[in-house]
């Protein structure tokens, strides 16, 4: 079993930056691809980014491509989401999750989830 804890969220003005972290427990972390999702009030959970087990392959939603960067440090059991040029529409609860497949965008294909960290972007 894997436990995930997100951190790094907060309130930021449009155009600003935040870096989210997701710390994982368990020695099997490096065997999983990892993803970030977000959910705004009244909306469905939305795919943001995915990274394969080694960190070599990444995949992004079109809405964040060029602004967000996903990375991981397997020695620290941590995955990151660097978010630049933030927009009000990026506001939401951000979750990290584990999956077996790189490039996976469906929430149903992710098995372990964290509790989320809130990101609020003011205009």
mmCIF file with all atom_site columns, C-alpha atoms in Angstrom:
data_model
loop_
_atom_site.group_PDB
_atom_site.id
_atom_site.type_symbol
_atom_site.label_atom_id
_atom_site.label_alt_id
_atom_site.label_comp_id
_atom_site.label_asym_id
_atom_site.label_entity_id
_atom_site.label_seq_id
_atom_site.pdbx_PDB_ins_code
_atom_site.Cartn_x
_atom_site.Cartn_y
_atom_site.Cartn_z
_atom_site.occupancy
_atom_site.B_iso_or_equiv
_atom_site.pdbx_formal_charge
_atom_site.auth_seq_id
_atom_site.auth_comp_id
_atom_site.auth_asym_id
_atom_site.auth_atom_id
_atom_site.pdbx_PDB_model_num
ATOM 1   C CA . UNK A 1 1   ? 0.000   0.000  0.000   1.00 0.00 ? 1   UNK A CA 1
ATOM 2   C CA . UNK A 1 2   ? 1.110   3.564  -0.729  1.00 0.00 ? 2   UNK A CA 1
ATOM 3   C CA . UNK A 1 3   ? 0.186   6.650  1.270   1.00 0.00 ? 3   UNK A CA 1
ATOM 4   C CA . UNK A 1 4   ? 0.434   10.045 -0.396  1.00 0.00 ? 4   UNK A CA 1
ATOM 5   C CA . UNK A 1 5   ? 0.598   13.482 1.235   1.00 0.00 ? 5   UNK A CA 1
ATOM 6   C CA . UNK A 1 6   ? 0.418   16.645 -0.844  1.00 0.00 ? 6   UNK A CA 1
ATOM 7   C CA . UNK A 1 7   ? 1.756   20.039 0.240   1.00 0.00 ? 7   UNK A CA 1
ATOM 8   C CA . UNK A 1 8   ? 2.685   23.418 -1.196  1.00 0.00 ? 8   UNK A CA 1
ATOM 9   C CA . UNK A 1 9   ? -0.719  24.816 -2.058  1.00 0.00 ? 9   UNK A CA 1
ATOM 10  C CA . UNK A 1 10  ? -1.796  28.339 -1.186  1.00 0.00 ? 10  UNK A CA 1
ATOM 11  C CA . UNK A 1 11  ? -3.155  31.652 -2.399  1.00 0.00 ? 11  UNK A CA 1
ATOM 12  C CA . UNK A 1 12  ? -1.294  33.345 -5.234  1.00 0.00 ? 12  UNK A CA 1
ATOM 13  C CA . UNK A 1 13  ? -1.996  36.180 -7.653  1.00 0.00 ? 13  UNK A CA 1
ATOM 14  C CA . UNK A 1 14  ? -2.474  35.521 -11.344 1.00 0.00 ? 14  UNK A CA 1
ATOM 15  C CA . UNK A 1 15  ? 0.896   35.220 -13.056 1.00 0.00 ? 15  UNK A CA 1
ATOM 16  C CA . UNK A 1 16  ? 2.536   33.827 -9.942  1.00 0.00 ? 16  UNK A CA 1
ATOM 17  C CA . UNK A 1 17  ? 4.085   30.434 -9.231  1.00 0.00 ? 17  UNK A CA 1
ATOM 18  C CA . UNK A 1 18  ? 3.713   27.581 -6.793  1.00 0.00 ? 18  UNK A CA 1
ATOM 19  C CA . UNK A 1 19  ? 5.462   24.239 -6.387  1.00 0.00 ? 19  UNK A CA 1
ATOM 20  C CA . UNK A 1 20  ? 3.433   21.334 -5.120  1.00 0.00 ? 20  UNK A CA 1
ATOM 21  C CA . UNK A 1 21  ? 5.012   18.288 -3.527  1.00 0.00 ? 21  UNK A CA 1
ATOM 22  C CA . UNK A 1 22  ? 3.627   14.803 -3.018  1.00 0.00 ? 22  UNK A CA 1
ATOM 23  C CA . UNK A 1 23  ? 5.463   12.632 -0.509  1.00 0.00 ? 23  UNK A CA 1
ATOM 24  C CA . UNK A 1 24  ? 4.884   8.891  -0.740  1.00 0.00 ? 24  UNK A CA 1
ATOM 25  C CA . UNK A 1 25  ? 5.397   6.159  1.792   1.00 0.00 ? 25  UNK A CA 1
ATOM 26  C CA . UNK A 1 26  ? 6.415   2.646  0.864   1.00 0.00 ? 26  UNK A CA 1
ATOM 27  C CA . UNK A 1 27  ? 9.321   1.103  -0.986  1.00 0.00 ? 27  UNK A CA 1
ATOM 28  C CA . UNK A 1 28  ? 7.251   0.501  -4.117  1.00 0.00 ? 28  UNK A CA 1
ATOM 29  C CA . UNK A 1 29  ? 7.018   4.203  -5.035  1.00 0.00 ? 29  UNK A CA 1
ATOM 30  C CA . UNK A 1 30  ? 9.509   3.913  -7.861  1.00 0.00 ? 30  UNK A CA 1
ATOM 31  C CA . UNK A 1 31  ? 7.477   1.164  -9.515  1.00 0.00 ? 31  UNK A CA 1
ATOM 32  C CA . UNK A 1 32  ? 4.534   3.526  -10.106 1.00 0.00 ? 32  UNK A CA 1
ATOM 33  C CA . UNK A 1 33  ? 3.839   6.210  -12.626 1.00 0.00 ? 33  UNK A CA 1
ATOM 34  C CA . UNK A 1 34  ? 2.438   9.272  -10.880 1.00 0.00 ? 34  UNK A CA 1
ATOM 35  C CA . UNK A 1 35  ? -0.190  11.808 -11.798 1.00 0.00 ? 35  UNK A CA 1
ATOM 36  C CA . UNK A 1 36  ? -1.548  15.147 -10.679 1.00 0.00 ? 36  UNK A CA 1
ATOM 37  C CA . UNK A 1 37  ? -5.250  15.958 -10.907 1.00 0.00 ? 37  UNK A CA 1
ATOM 38  C CA . UNK A 1 38  ? -7.296  18.934 -9.829  1.00 0.00 ? 38  UNK A CA 1
ATOM 39  C CA . UNK A 1 39  ? -10.915 19.526 -8.949  1.00 0.00 ? 39  UNK A CA 1
ATOM 40  C CA . UNK A 1 40  ? -12.732 22.848 -8.822  1.00 0.00 ? 40  UNK A CA 1
ATOM 41  C CA . UNK A 1 41  ? -16.017 23.228 -6.893  1.00 0.00 ? 41  UNK A CA 1
ATOM 42  C CA . UNK A 1 42  ? -18.909 21.763 -8.850  1.00 0.00 ? 42  UNK A CA 1
ATOM 43  C CA . UNK A 1 43  ? -16.634 20.260 -11.486 1.00 0.00 ? 43  UNK A CA 1
ATOM 44  C CA . UNK A 1 44  ? -15.264 16.801 -12.194 1.00 0.00 ? 44  UNK A CA 1
ATOM 45  C CA . UNK A 1 45  ? -11.748 15.799 -11.297 1.00 0.00 ? 45  UNK A CA 1
ATOM 46  C CA . UNK A 1 46  ? -9.450  16.840 -14.147 1.00 0.00 ? 46  UNK A CA 1
ATOM 47  C CA . UNK A 1 47  ? -6.156  15.354 -15.310 1.00 0.00 ? 47  UNK A CA 1
ATOM 48  C CA . UNK A 1 48  ? -3.191  17.736 -15.091 1.00 0.00 ? 48  UNK A CA 1
ATOM 49  C CA . UNK A 1 49  ? 0.056   15.809 -15.625 1.00 0.00 ? 49  UNK A CA 1
ATOM 50  C CA . UNK A 1 50  ? 1.593   12.338 -15.516 1.00 0.00 ? 50  UNK A CA 1
ATOM 51  C CA . UNK A 1 51  ? 5.169   11.066 -15.168 1.00 0.00 ? 51  UNK A CA 1
ATOM 52  C CA . UNK A 1 52  ? 6.486   7.549  -15.672 1.00 0.00 ? 52  UNK A CA 1
ATOM 53  C CA . UNK A 1 53  ? 8.416   5.581  -13.051 1.00 0.00 ? 53  UNK A CA 1
ATOM 54  C CA . UNK A 1 54  ? 11.850  6.826  -14.112 1.00 0.00 ? 54  UNK A CA 1
ATOM 55  C CA . UNK A 1 55  ? 10.865  10.443 -14.721 1.00 0.00 ? 55  UNK A CA 1
ATOM 56  C CA . UNK A 1 56  ? 11.894  10.289 -18.358 1.00 0.00 ? 56  UNK A CA 1
ATOM 57  C CA . UNK A 1 57  ? 8.396   10.449 -19.852 1.00 0.00 ? 57  UNK A CA 1
ATOM 58  C CA . UNK A 1 58  ? 5.864   13.136 -19.021 1.00 0.00 ? 58  UNK A CA 1
ATOM 59  C CA . UNK A 1 59  ? 2.443   14.060 -20.325 1.00 0.00 ? 59  UNK A CA 1
ATOM 60  C CA . UNK A 1 60  ? 0.340   17.192 -19.764 1.00 0.00 ? 60  UNK A CA 1
ATOM 61  C CA . UNK A 1 61  ? -3.174  18.413 -20.242 1.00 0.00 ? 61  UNK A CA 1
ATOM 62  C CA . UNK A 1 62  ? -3.351  21.004 -23.001 1.00 0.00 ? 62  UNK A CA 1
ATOM 63  C CA . UNK A 1 63  ? -4.560  23.599 -20.505 1.00 0.00 ? 63  UNK A CA 1
ATOM 64  C CA . UNK A 1 64  ? -1.283  23.505 -18.538 1.00 0.00 ? 64  UNK A CA 1
ATOM 65  C CA . UNK A 1 65  ? 1.253   22.595 -21.219 1.00 0.00 ? 65  UNK A CA 1
ATOM 66  C CA . UNK A 1 66  ? 4.149   25.047 -21.244 1.00 0.00 ? 66  UNK A CA 1
ATOM 67  C CA . UNK A 1 67  ? 3.274   26.406 -17.784 1.00 0.00 ? 67  UNK A CA 1
ATOM 68  C CA . UNK A 1 68  ? 3.434   23.360 -15.486 1.00 0.00 ? 68  UNK A CA 1
ATOM 69  C CA . UNK A 1 69  ? 6.281   20.873 -15.048 1.00 0.00 ? 69  UNK A CA 1
ATOM 70  C CA . UNK A 1 70  ? 6.003   17.501 -13.351 1.00 0.00 ? 70  UNK A CA 1
ATOM 71  C CA . UNK A 1 71  ? 9.114   15.827 -11.939 1.00 0.00 ? 71  UNK A CA 1
ATOM 72  C CA . UNK A 1 72  ? 10.049  13.185 -9.402  1.00 0.00 ? 72  UNK A CA 1
ATOM 73  C CA . UNK A 1 73  ? 12.863  12.244 -7.057  1.00 0.00 ? 73  UNK A CA 1
ATOM 74  C CA . UNK A 1 74  ? 12.723  8.510  -6.399  1.00 0.00 ? 74  UNK A CA 1
ATOM 75  C CA . UNK A 1 75  ? 15.429  8.751  -3.736  1.00 0.00 ? 75  UNK A CA 1
ATOM 76  C CA . UNK A 1 76  ? 13.083  11.021 -1.766  1.00 0.00 ? 76  UNK A CA 1
ATOM 77  C CA . UNK A 1 77  ? 9.844   9.237  -2.726  1.00 0.00 ? 77  UNK A CA 1
ATOM 78  C CA . UNK A 1 78  ? 8.493   12.562 -3.909  1.00 0.00 ? 78  UNK A CA 1
ATOM 79  C CA . UNK A 1 79  ? 6.810   13.903 -7.018  1.00 0.00 ? 79  UNK A CA 1
ATOM 80  C CA . UNK A 1 80  ? 6.571   17.624 -7.761  1.00 0.00 ? 80  UNK A CA 1
ATOM 81  C CA . UNK A 1 81  ? 4.406   19.949 -9.804  1.00 0.00 ? 81  UNK A CA 1
ATOM 82  C CA . UNK A 1 82  ? 5.988   23.295 -10.643 1.00 0.00 ? 82  UNK A CA 1
ATOM 83  C CA . UNK A 1 83  ? 3.240   25.696 -11.677 1.00 0.00 ? 83  UNK A CA 1
ATOM 84  C CA . UNK A 1 84  ? 4.142   28.969 -13.393 1.00 0.00 ? 84  UNK A CA 1
ATOM 85  C CA . UNK A 1 85  ? 2.073   31.720 -14.992 1.00 0.00 ? 85  UNK A CA 1
ATOM 86  C CA . UNK A 1 86  ? -0.887  30.707 -12.889 1.00 0.00 ? 86  UNK A CA 1
ATOM 87  C CA . UNK A 1 87  ? -4.386  31.706 -13.973 1.00 0.00 ? 87  UNK A CA 1
ATOM 88  C CA . UNK A 1 88  ? -7.627  31.980 -11.972 1.00 0.00 ? 88  UNK A CA 1
ATOM 89  C CA . UNK A 1 89  ? -8.922  28.931 -13.829 1.00 0.00 ? 89  UNK A CA 1
ATOM 90  C CA . UNK A 1 90  ? -6.103  26.882 -12.259 1.00 0.00 ? 90  UNK A CA 1
ATOM 91  C CA . UNK A 1 91  ? -7.875  27.206 -8.906  1.00 0.00 ? 91  UNK A CA 1
ATOM 92  C CA . UNK A 1 92  ? -8.821  23.899 -7.322  1.00 0.00 ? 92  UNK A CA 1
ATOM 93  C CA . UNK A 1 93  ? -7.922  21.084 -4.988  1.00 0.00 ? 93  UNK A CA 1
ATOM 94  C CA . UNK A 1 94  ? -4.833  19.373 -6.365  1.00 0.00 ? 94  UNK A CA 1
ATOM 95  C CA . UNK A 1 95  ? -4.325  15.649 -5.844  1.00 0.00 ? 95  UNK A CA 1
ATOM 96  C CA . UNK A 1 96  ? -1.474  13.289 -6.594  1.00 0.00 ? 96  UNK A CA 1
ATOM 97  C CA . UNK A 1 97  ? -2.119  9.638  -7.361  1.00 0.00 ? 97  UNK A CA 1
ATOM 98  C CA . UNK A 1 98  ? -0.392  6.448  -8.446  1.00 0.00 ? 98  UNK A CA 1
ATOM 99  C CA . UNK A 1 99  ? -0.956  4.402  -11.571 1.00 0.00 ? 99  UNK A CA 1
ATOM 100 C CA . UNK A 1 100 ? 0.794   1.648  -13.505 1.00 0.00 ? 100 UNK A CA 1
ATOM 101 C CA . UNK A 1 101 ? 0.843   3.401  -16.864 1.00 0.00 ? 101 UNK A CA 1
ATOM 102 C CA . UNK A 1 102 ? 2.575   6.453  -18.234 1.00 0.00 ? 102 UNK A CA 1
ATOM 103 C CA . UNK A 1 103 ? 0.335   8.837  -20.217 1.00 0.00 ? 103 UNK A CA 1
ATOM 104 C CA . UNK A 1 104 ? -2.730  7.730  -18.233 1.00 0.00 ? 104 UNK A CA 1
ATOM 105 C CA . UNK A 1 105 ? -5.362  10.479 -17.955 1.00 0.00 ? 105 UNK A CA 1
ATOM 106 C CA . UNK A 1 106 ? -8.390  8.652  -16.528 1.00 0.00 ? 106 UNK A CA 1
ATOM 107 C CA . UNK A 1 107 ? -8.891  8.973  -12.757 1.00 0.00 ? 107 UNK A CA 1
ATOM 108 C CA . UNK A 1 108 ? -10.342 5.465  -12.705 1.00 0.00 ? 108 UNK A CA 1
ATOM 109 C CA . UNK A 1 109 ? -6.943  4.041  -13.648 1.00 0.00 ? 109 UNK A CA 1
ATOM 110 C CA . UNK A 1 110 ? -5.253  5.516  -10.570 1.00 0.00 ? 110 UNK A CA 1
ATOM 111 C CA . UNK A 1 111 ? -5.341  3.466  -7.404  1.00 0.00 ? 111 UNK A CA 1
ATOM 112 C CA . UNK A 1 112 ? -3.838  5.419  -4.500  1.00 0.00 ? 112 UNK A CA 1
ATOM 113 C CA . UNK A 1 113 ? -4.748  9.067  -3.863  1.00 0.00 ? 113 UNK A CA 1
ATOM 114 C CA . UNK A 1 114 ? -3.663  11.766 -1.460  1.00 0.00 ? 114 UNK A CA 1
ATOM 115 C CA . UNK A 1 115 ? -6.018  14.119 0.401   1.00 0.00 ? 115 UNK A CA 1
ATOM 116 C CA . UNK A 1 116 ? -5.242  17.099 -1.799  1.00 0.00 ? 116 UNK A CA 1
ATOM 117 C CA . UNK A 1 117 ? -3.787  20.583 -1.375  1.00 0.00 ? 117 UNK A CA 1
ATOM 118 C CA . UNK A 1 118 ? -5.754  23.738 -2.194  1.00 0.00 ? 118 UNK A CA 1
ATOM 119 C CA . UNK A 1 119 ? -4.519  26.151 -4.850  1.00 0.00 ? 119 UNK A CA 1
ATOM 120 C CA . UNK A 1 120 ? -6.299  29.476 -5.199  1.00 0.00 ? 120 UNK A CA 1
ATOM 121 C CA . UNK A 1 121 ? -5.328  31.968 -7.897  1.00 0.00 ? 121 UNK A CA 1
ATOM 122 C CA . UNK A 1 122 ? -6.737  35.473 -7.557  1.00 0.00 ? 122 UNK A CA 1
ATOM 123 C CA . UNK A 1 123 ? -7.242  37.776 -10.531 1.00 0.00 ? 123 UNK A CA 1
#
